């Protein structure tokens, strides 16, 4: 039989948790009743340094039902690190994990098909949104541009898949060897390999509260995803360098020829605009390279990726 741990990151979700925790528990007991998972399967909340009553609610839930457990991060570190903390804590505690957001946007009933796919031999099952009707036009447009940009940059991701996925313990164990601090889970999991498949579901609106992903954070995530997993931007700079060098070479030939023919080069405007263009491209290129150096700097420090400060009772350290 299969032991499941559902991993749920939570940041300032006091409005949402009382509603969705019941839905998660219903789903878990339904799966247990159907004999698909063992009775000691659990719902693990990862409190990501919330500033509201989220952790109190999690502790209360853990007291009320043995299927609930929680770990608390020592401060807010962002969604990706919260999911990672839950995943790493679950290594060797269960046969499979399913990570899902706590706001009720992801359809919990897709878990049935995920578990079936696991029983058919898949070790990674991606939850993929079949449509985005409930998203605003802006969110839909920005998210789709994000996936296209990632794939153009050579980062392998599953289109319209966020962080709703099933992982087997074998995958988790291999994944725990990926020790980088700049994490972008949906780009890293495909690198682990193993047999995988996708399960489609419709994404709902948040049951309460507001999104924690404003445009600024989305752009940050996109930039992190690209620079953590691809060096294509540096290649583009090299290509750009070649093109500009070639164009300048043609320019030099042209000015020598015109000078030999006795025509003096007219105007400074064209010269200045070329200098500005090249200056701009250089600054941009240095910025891109700087971004990579920043990443190397952060990686060399090898700081912990998450710090767990508290655990609910009965859910002790391994
Ligand atoms: N989240 C988190 N830490 C953060 C921000 C968000 O753990 O710093 C959690 C949040 O509680 C939710 C999930 O990550 O369970 C996704 O966040 P949200 O729903 O705000 O993002 P969206 O669905 O709008 O992209
Ligand atoms: Mg959400």
GROMACS .gro file of C-alpha atoms and ligand atoms in nm:
model
  344
    1UNK     CA    1   0.000   0.000   0.000
    2UNK     CA    2   0.101   0.354  -0.066
    3UNK     CA    3   0.167   0.614   0.201
    4UNK     CA    4   0.096   0.968   0.080
    5UNK     CA    5   0.202   1.303   0.223
    6UNK     CA    6   0.023   1.606   0.077
    7UNK     CA    7   0.252   1.909   0.102
    8UNK     CA    8   0.086   2.248   0.128
    9UNK     CA    9   0.281   2.577   0.151
   10UNK     CA   10   0.096   2.849   0.342
   11UNK     CA   11   0.177   3.217   0.372
   12UNK     CA   12  -0.073   3.443   0.548
   13UNK     CA   13  -0.361   3.213   0.473
   14UNK     CA   14  -0.576   3.248   0.787
   15UNK     CA   15  -0.883   3.319   0.575
   16UNK     CA   16  -0.825   3.024   0.346
   17UNK     CA   17  -0.705   2.743   0.575
   18UNK     CA   18  -1.025   2.686   0.776
   19UNK     CA   19  -1.206   2.628   0.447
   20UNK     CA   20  -0.955   2.428   0.243
   21UNK     CA   21  -0.817   2.215   0.530
   22UNK     CA   22  -1.159   2.044   0.548
   23UNK     CA   23  -1.154   1.979   0.173
   24UNK     CA   24  -0.805   1.831   0.193
   25UNK     CA   25  -0.904   1.609   0.485
   26UNK     CA   26  -1.216   1.489   0.303
   27UNK     CA   27  -1.006   1.399   0.004
   28UNK     CA   28  -0.750   1.215   0.215
   29UNK     CA   29  -1.013   1.014   0.403
   30UNK     CA   30  -1.187   0.934   0.075
   31UNK     CA   31  -0.861   0.801  -0.072
   32UNK     CA   32  -0.795   0.601   0.247
   33UNK     CA   33  -1.152   0.463   0.235
   34UNK     CA   34  -1.100   0.351  -0.125
   35UNK     CA   35  -0.788   0.165  -0.016
   36UNK     CA   36  -0.565   0.369  -0.247
   37UNK     CA   37  -0.343   0.499   0.032
   38UNK     CA   38  -0.260   0.391   0.386
   39UNK     CA   39  -0.433   0.525   0.695
   40UNK     CA   40  -0.112   0.688   0.820
   41UNK     CA   41  -0.103   0.917   0.515
   42UNK     CA   42  -0.081   1.285   0.608
   43UNK     CA   43  -0.146   1.643   0.514
   44UNK     CA   44   0.167   1.845   0.587
   45UNK     CA   45   0.129   2.222   0.604
   46UNK     CA   46   0.446   2.426   0.563
   47UNK     CA   47   0.401   2.763   0.728
   48UNK     CA   48   0.624   3.003   0.536
   49UNK     CA   49   0.683   3.258   0.812
   50UNK     CA   50   0.327   3.391   0.807
   51UNK     CA   51   0.255   3.709   0.996
   52UNK     CA   52  -0.105   3.623   1.074
   53UNK     CA   53  -0.265   3.332   1.263
   54UNK     CA   54  -0.176   3.068   1.003
   55UNK     CA   55   0.057   2.870   1.233
   56UNK     CA   56  -0.194   2.872   1.523
   57UNK     CA   57  -0.457   2.734   1.289
   58UNK     CA   58  -0.219   2.460   1.170
   59UNK     CA   59  -0.136   2.362   1.532
   60UNK     CA   60  -0.505   2.351   1.614
   61UNK     CA   61  -0.576   2.130   1.311
   62UNK     CA   62  -0.296   1.893   1.410
   63UNK     CA   63  -0.454   1.858   1.756
   64UNK     CA   64  -0.794   1.784   1.609
   65UNK     CA   65  -0.696   1.518   1.358
   66UNK     CA   66  -0.395   1.289   1.339
   67UNK     CA   67  -0.382   1.326   0.961
   68UNK     CA   68  -0.281   1.691   0.991
   69UNK     CA   69   0.079   1.789   1.062
   70UNK     CA   70   0.278   2.105   1.021
   71UNK     CA   71   0.627   2.246   1.001
   72UNK     CA   72   0.710   2.610   1.043
   73UNK     CA   73   0.985   2.796   0.860
   74UNK     CA   74   1.188   3.035   1.073
   75UNK     CA   75   1.093   3.321   0.838
   76UNK     CA   76   0.933   3.387   0.502
   77UNK     CA   77   1.147   3.249   0.220
   78UNK     CA   78   0.899   3.229  -0.063
   79UNK     CA   79   0.677   2.967  -0.215
   80UNK     CA   80   0.949   2.759  -0.384
   81UNK     CA   81   1.152   2.722  -0.065
   82UNK     CA   82   0.841   2.637   0.134
   83UNK     CA   83   0.753   2.354  -0.105
   84UNK     CA   84   1.116   2.239  -0.099
   85UNK     CA   85   1.117   2.232   0.284
   86UNK     CA   86   0.807   2.010   0.278
   87UNK     CA   87   0.948   1.781   0.010
   88UNK     CA   88   1.283   1.736   0.183
   89UNK     CA   89   1.111   1.671   0.514
   90UNK     CA   90   0.902   1.402   0.348
   91UNK     CA   91   1.197   1.209   0.197
   92UNK     CA   92   1.182   0.851   0.328
   93UNK     CA   93   0.871   0.922   0.535
   94UNK     CA   94   0.629   0.813   0.263
   95UNK     CA   95   0.600   0.646  -0.079
   96UNK     CA   96   0.464   0.949  -0.260
   97UNK     CA   97   0.413   1.324  -0.205
   98UNK     CA   98   0.168   1.555  -0.376
   99UNK     CA   99   0.243   1.927  -0.350
  100UNK     CA  100  -0.050   2.165  -0.391
  101UNK     CA  101  -0.131   2.530  -0.307
  102UNK     CA  102  -0.353   2.586  -0.007
  103UNK     CA  103  -0.593   2.832  -0.169
  104UNK     CA  104  -0.825   2.580  -0.335
  105UNK     CA  105  -0.728   2.690  -0.687
  106UNK     CA  106  -0.596   2.350  -0.786
  107UNK     CA  107  -0.861   2.080  -0.822
  108UNK     CA  108  -0.801   1.826  -0.544
  109UNK     CA  109  -0.990   1.559  -0.736
  110UNK     CA  110  -0.701   1.538  -0.982
  111UNK     CA  111  -0.520   1.351  -0.702
  112UNK     CA  112  -0.715   1.035  -0.788
  113UNK     CA  113  -0.577   1.028  -1.141
  114UNK     CA  114  -0.231   1.121  -1.011
  115UNK     CA  115  -0.228   0.821  -0.777
  116UNK     CA  116  -0.361   0.595  -1.054
  117UNK     CA  117  -0.079   0.712  -1.281
  118UNK     CA  118   0.169   0.633  -1.002
  119UNK     CA  119   0.022   0.287  -0.965
  120UNK     CA  120   0.065   0.243  -1.341
  121UNK     CA  121   0.437   0.303  -1.298
  122UNK     CA  122   0.486   0.680  -1.332
  123UNK     CA  123   0.710   0.835  -1.070
  124UNK     CA  124   0.643   1.200  -1.156
  125UNK     CA  125   0.289   1.317  -1.233
  126UNK     CA  126   0.243   1.680  -1.335
  127UNK     CA  127  -0.085   1.856  -1.269
  128UNK     CA  128  -0.156   2.068  -1.576
  129UNK     CA  129  -0.426   2.334  -1.607
  130UNK     CA  130  -0.648   2.251  -1.902
  131UNK     CA  131  -0.775   2.607  -1.931
  132UNK     CA  132  -0.732   2.938  -1.762
  133UNK     CA  133  -1.085   3.077  -1.779
  134UNK     CA  134  -1.083   3.192  -1.419
  135UNK     CA  135  -0.761   3.391  -1.455
  136UNK     CA  136  -0.771   3.756  -1.556
  137UNK     CA  137  -0.660   3.835  -1.910
  138UNK     CA  138  -0.341   3.988  -1.774
  139UNK     CA  139  -0.252   3.683  -1.561
  140UNK     CA  140  -0.321   3.452  -1.854
  141UNK     CA  141  -0.117   3.656  -2.095
  142UNK     CA  142   0.178   3.703  -1.859
  143UNK     CA  143   0.179   3.335  -1.756
  144UNK     CA  144   0.173   3.216  -2.116
  145UNK     CA  145   0.450   3.455  -2.219
  146UNK     CA  146   0.645   3.321  -1.921
  147UNK     CA  147   0.622   2.958  -2.040
  148UNK     CA  148   0.709   3.054  -2.397
  149UNK     CA  149   1.009   3.258  -2.285
  150UNK     CA  150   1.131   2.971  -2.067
  151UNK     CA  151   1.113   2.719  -2.346
  152UNK     CA  152   1.279   2.961  -2.589
  153UNK     CA  153   1.559   2.999  -2.335
  154UNK     CA  154   1.605   2.624  -2.328
  155UNK     CA  155   1.447   2.557  -1.989
  156UNK     CA  156   1.245   2.240  -2.008
  157UNK     CA  157   0.911   2.288  -1.831
  158UNK     CA  158   0.567   2.137  -1.869
  159UNK     CA  159   0.336   2.396  -2.028
  160UNK     CA  160   0.076   2.529  -1.782
  161UNK     CA  161   0.209   2.320  -1.494
  162UNK     CA  162   0.287   2.503  -1.172
  163UNK     CA  163   0.372   2.321  -0.852
  164UNK     CA  164   0.084   2.073  -0.827
  165UNK     CA  165   0.257   1.738  -0.876
  166UNK     CA  166   0.309   1.389  -0.747
  167UNK     CA  167   0.661   1.264  -0.679
  168UNK     CA  168   0.767   0.916  -0.575
  169UNK     CA  169   1.008   0.866  -0.290
  170UNK     CA  170   1.273   0.748  -0.537
  171UNK     CA  171   1.248   1.078  -0.727
  172UNK     CA  172   1.257   1.273  -0.401
  173UNK     CA  173   1.572   1.095  -0.291
  174UNK     CA  174   1.745   1.171  -0.621
  175UNK     CA  175   1.614   1.528  -0.614
  176UNK     CA  176   1.759   1.583  -0.267
  177UNK     CA  177   2.104   1.556  -0.431
  178UNK     CA  178   2.034   1.876  -0.626
  179UNK     CA  179   2.189   2.113  -0.377
  180UNK     CA  180   2.150   2.451  -0.545
  181UNK     CA  181   2.008   2.741  -0.346
  182UNK     CA  182   1.841   2.914  -0.641
  183UNK     CA  183   1.549   2.686  -0.687
  184UNK     CA  184   1.288   2.672  -0.958
  185UNK     CA  185   1.112   2.344  -0.895
  186UNK     CA  186   0.915   2.315  -1.216
  187UNK     CA  187   1.235   2.344  -1.419
  188UNK     CA  188   1.440   2.117  -1.192
  189UNK     CA  189   1.206   1.820  -1.155
  190UNK     CA  190   1.217   1.733  -1.529
  191UNK     CA  191   1.597   1.715  -1.491
  192UNK     CA  192   1.564   1.431  -1.238
  193UNK     CA  193   1.409   1.211  -1.507
  194UNK     CA  194   1.213   0.888  -1.442
  195UNK     CA  195   0.885   0.798  -1.606
  196UNK     CA  196   0.643   1.089  -1.597
  197UNK     CA  197   0.301   1.188  -1.719
  198UNK     CA  198   0.050   1.473  -1.691
  199UNK     CA  199  -0.296   1.490  -1.544
  200UNK     CA  200  -0.528   1.771  -1.659
  201UNK     CA  201  -0.755   1.974  -1.434
  202UNK     CA  202  -0.942   2.302  -1.435
  203UNK     CA  203  -0.809   2.575  -1.215
  204UNK     CA  204  -1.057   2.754  -0.988
  205UNK     CA  205  -1.052   3.093  -0.828
  206UNK     CA  206  -0.899   3.140  -0.485
  207UNK     CA  207  -1.151   3.049  -0.212
  208UNK     CA  208  -1.051   3.359  -0.012
  209UNK     CA  209  -0.765   3.604   0.039
  210UNK     CA  210  -0.541   3.744  -0.231
  211UNK     CA  211  -0.263   3.618  -0.455
  212UNK     CA  212   0.092   3.658  -0.325
  213UNK     CA  213   0.228   3.672  -0.676
  214UNK     CA  214   0.211   4.031  -0.801
  215UNK     CA  215   0.380   4.117  -1.132
  216UNK     CA  216   0.706   4.202  -0.956
  217UNK     CA  217   0.734   3.854  -0.801
  218UNK     CA  218   0.629   3.683  -1.126
  219UNK     CA  219   0.902   3.865  -1.317
  220UNK     CA  220   1.149   3.770  -1.042
  221UNK     CA  221   1.046   3.404  -1.069
  222UNK     CA  222   1.081   3.414  -1.448
  223UNK     CA  223   1.427   3.567  -1.426
  224UNK     CA  224   1.532   3.316  -1.160
  225UNK     CA  225   1.396   3.029  -1.367
  226UNK     CA  226   1.592   3.136  -1.671
  227UNK     CA  227   1.922   3.221  -1.505
  228UNK     CA  228   1.915   2.915  -1.277
  229UNK     CA  229   1.857   2.669  -1.555
  230UNK     CA  230   1.988   2.814  -1.880
  231UNK     CA  231   2.291   2.999  -2.011
  232UNK     CA  232   2.117   3.095  -2.331
  233UNK     CA  233   2.115   3.471  -2.248
  234UNK     CA  234   2.496   3.462  -2.241
  235UNK     CA  235   2.496   3.282  -2.576
  236UNK     CA  236   2.266   3.553  -2.714
  237UNK     CA  237   2.516   3.816  -2.601
  238UNK     CA  238   2.793   3.632  -2.780
  239UNK     CA  239   2.577   3.620  -3.095
  240UNK     CA  240   2.501   3.989  -3.060
  241UNK     CA  241   2.871   4.062  -3.021
  242UNK     CA  242   2.945   3.880  -3.346
  243UNK     CA  243   2.672   4.064  -3.535
  244UNK     CA  244   2.782   4.405  -3.409
  245UNK     CA  245   3.149   4.328  -3.478
  246UNK     CA  246   3.062   4.221  -3.833
  247UNK     CA  247   2.848   4.532  -3.891
  248UNK     CA  248   3.128   4.753  -3.756
  249UNK     CA  249   3.376   4.580  -3.985
  250UNK     CA  250   3.153   4.662  -4.284
  251UNK     CA  251   3.133   5.021  -4.156
  252UNK     CA  252   3.512   5.048  -4.140
  253UNK     CA  253   3.547   4.911  -4.495
  254UNK     CA  254   3.285   5.157  -4.613
  255UNK     CA  255   3.451   5.459  -4.448
  256UNK     CA  256   3.797   5.363  -4.585
  257UNK     CA  257   3.651   5.325  -4.935
  258UNK     CA  258   3.464   5.658  -4.920
  259UNK     CA  259   3.773   5.833  -4.777
  260UNK     CA  260   3.988   5.692  -5.064
  261UNK     CA  261   3.731   5.817  -5.312
  262UNK     CA  262   3.777   6.163  -5.167
  263UNK     CA  263   3.440   6.193  -4.995
  264UNK     CA  264   3.464   6.311  -4.637
  265UNK     CA  265   3.227   6.143  -4.390
  266UNK     CA  266   2.942   6.380  -4.318
  267UNK     CA  267   2.776   6.447  -3.982
  268UNK     CA  268   2.842   6.335  -3.629
  269UNK     CA  269   2.485   6.224  -3.556
  270UNK     CA  270   2.532   5.881  -3.707
  271UNK     CA  271   2.859   5.831  -3.516
  272UNK     CA  272   2.703   5.934  -3.187
  273UNK     CA  273   2.400   5.712  -3.234
  274UNK     CA  274   2.621   5.411  -3.305
  275UNK     CA  275   2.829   5.485  -2.995
  276UNK     CA  276   2.511   5.510  -2.787
  277UNK     CA  277   2.370   5.190  -2.933
  278UNK     CA  278   2.685   4.995  -2.864
  279UNK     CA  279   2.711   5.152  -2.517
  280UNK     CA  280   2.354   5.046  -2.441
  281UNK     CA  281   2.410   4.691  -2.561
  282UNK     CA  282   2.728   4.669  -2.356
  283UNK     CA  283   2.554   4.782  -2.039
  284UNK     CA  284   2.271   4.537  -2.095
  285UNK     CA  285   2.519   4.257  -2.158
  286UNK     CA  286   2.716   4.337  -1.846
  287UNK     CA  287   2.387   4.331  -1.655
  288UNK     CA  288   2.302   3.984  -1.785
  289UNK     CA  289   2.648   3.852  -1.703
  290UNK     CA  290   2.625   4.022  -1.364
  291UNK     CA  291   2.303   3.834  -1.297
  292UNK     CA  292   2.490   3.506  -1.347
  293UNK     CA  293   2.778   3.618  -1.130
  294UNK     CA  294   2.521   3.705  -0.862
  295UNK     CA  295   2.387   3.352  -0.889
  296UNK     CA  296   2.736   3.204  -0.851
  297UNK     CA  297   2.795   3.429  -0.550
  298UNK     CA  298   2.478   3.305  -0.383
  299UNK     CA  299   2.556   2.944  -0.466
  300UNK     CA  300   2.910   2.955  -0.326
  301UNK     CA  301   2.782   3.063   0.014
  302UNK     CA  302   2.591   2.735   0.046
  303UNK     CA  303   2.349   2.886   0.293
  304UNK     CA  304   2.066   2.660   0.410
  305UNK     CA  305   1.769   2.670   0.177
  306UNK     CA  306   1.517   2.650   0.458
  307UNK     CA  307   1.524   2.645   0.837
  308UNK     CA  308   1.251   2.471   1.028
  309UNK     CA  309   1.185   2.637   1.361
  310UNK     CA  310   0.883   2.445   1.486
  311UNK     CA  311   0.690   2.127   1.428
  312UNK     CA  312   0.347   2.020   1.538
  313UNK     CA  313   0.346   1.752   1.808
  314UNK     CA  314   0.370   1.390   1.688
  315UNK     CA  315   0.545   1.508   1.375
  316UNK     CA  316   0.895   1.486   1.504
  317UNK     CA  317   1.225   1.531   1.333
  318UNK     CA  318   1.356   1.224   1.152
  319LIG     N1  319   0.313   3.102  -0.062
  319LIG     C1  320   0.419   3.075   0.025
  319LIG     N2  321   0.513   3.171   0.046
  319LIG     C2  322   0.511   3.294  -0.015
  319LIG     C3  323   0.404   3.318  -0.107
  319LIG     C4  324   0.308   3.221  -0.128
  319LIG     O1  325   0.425   2.966   0.083
  319LIG     O2  326   0.599   3.375   0.011
  319LIG     C5  327   0.209   2.999  -0.085
  319LIG     C6  328   0.065   3.045  -0.071
  319LIG     O3  329   0.020   3.035   0.062
  319LIG     C7  330  -0.010   2.951  -0.164
  319LIG     C8  331   0.093   2.922  -0.273
  319LIG     O4  332   0.221   2.956  -0.219
  319LIG     O5  333  -0.043   2.828  -0.101
  319LIG     C9  334   0.067   2.999  -0.401
  319LIG     O6  335   0.054   3.137  -0.376
  319LIG     P1  336  -0.061   3.226  -0.440
  319LIG     O7  337  -0.190   3.152  -0.437
  319LIG     O8  338  -0.058   3.356  -0.369
  319LIG     O9  339  -0.008   3.243  -0.589
  319LIG     P2  340  -0.093   3.237  -0.727
  319LIG    O10  341  -0.179   3.115  -0.720
  319LIG    O11  342  -0.171   3.362  -0.733
  319LIG    O12  343   0.011   3.228  -0.835
  320LIG    MG1  344  -0.310   3.073  -0.580
   0.00000   0.00000   0.00000
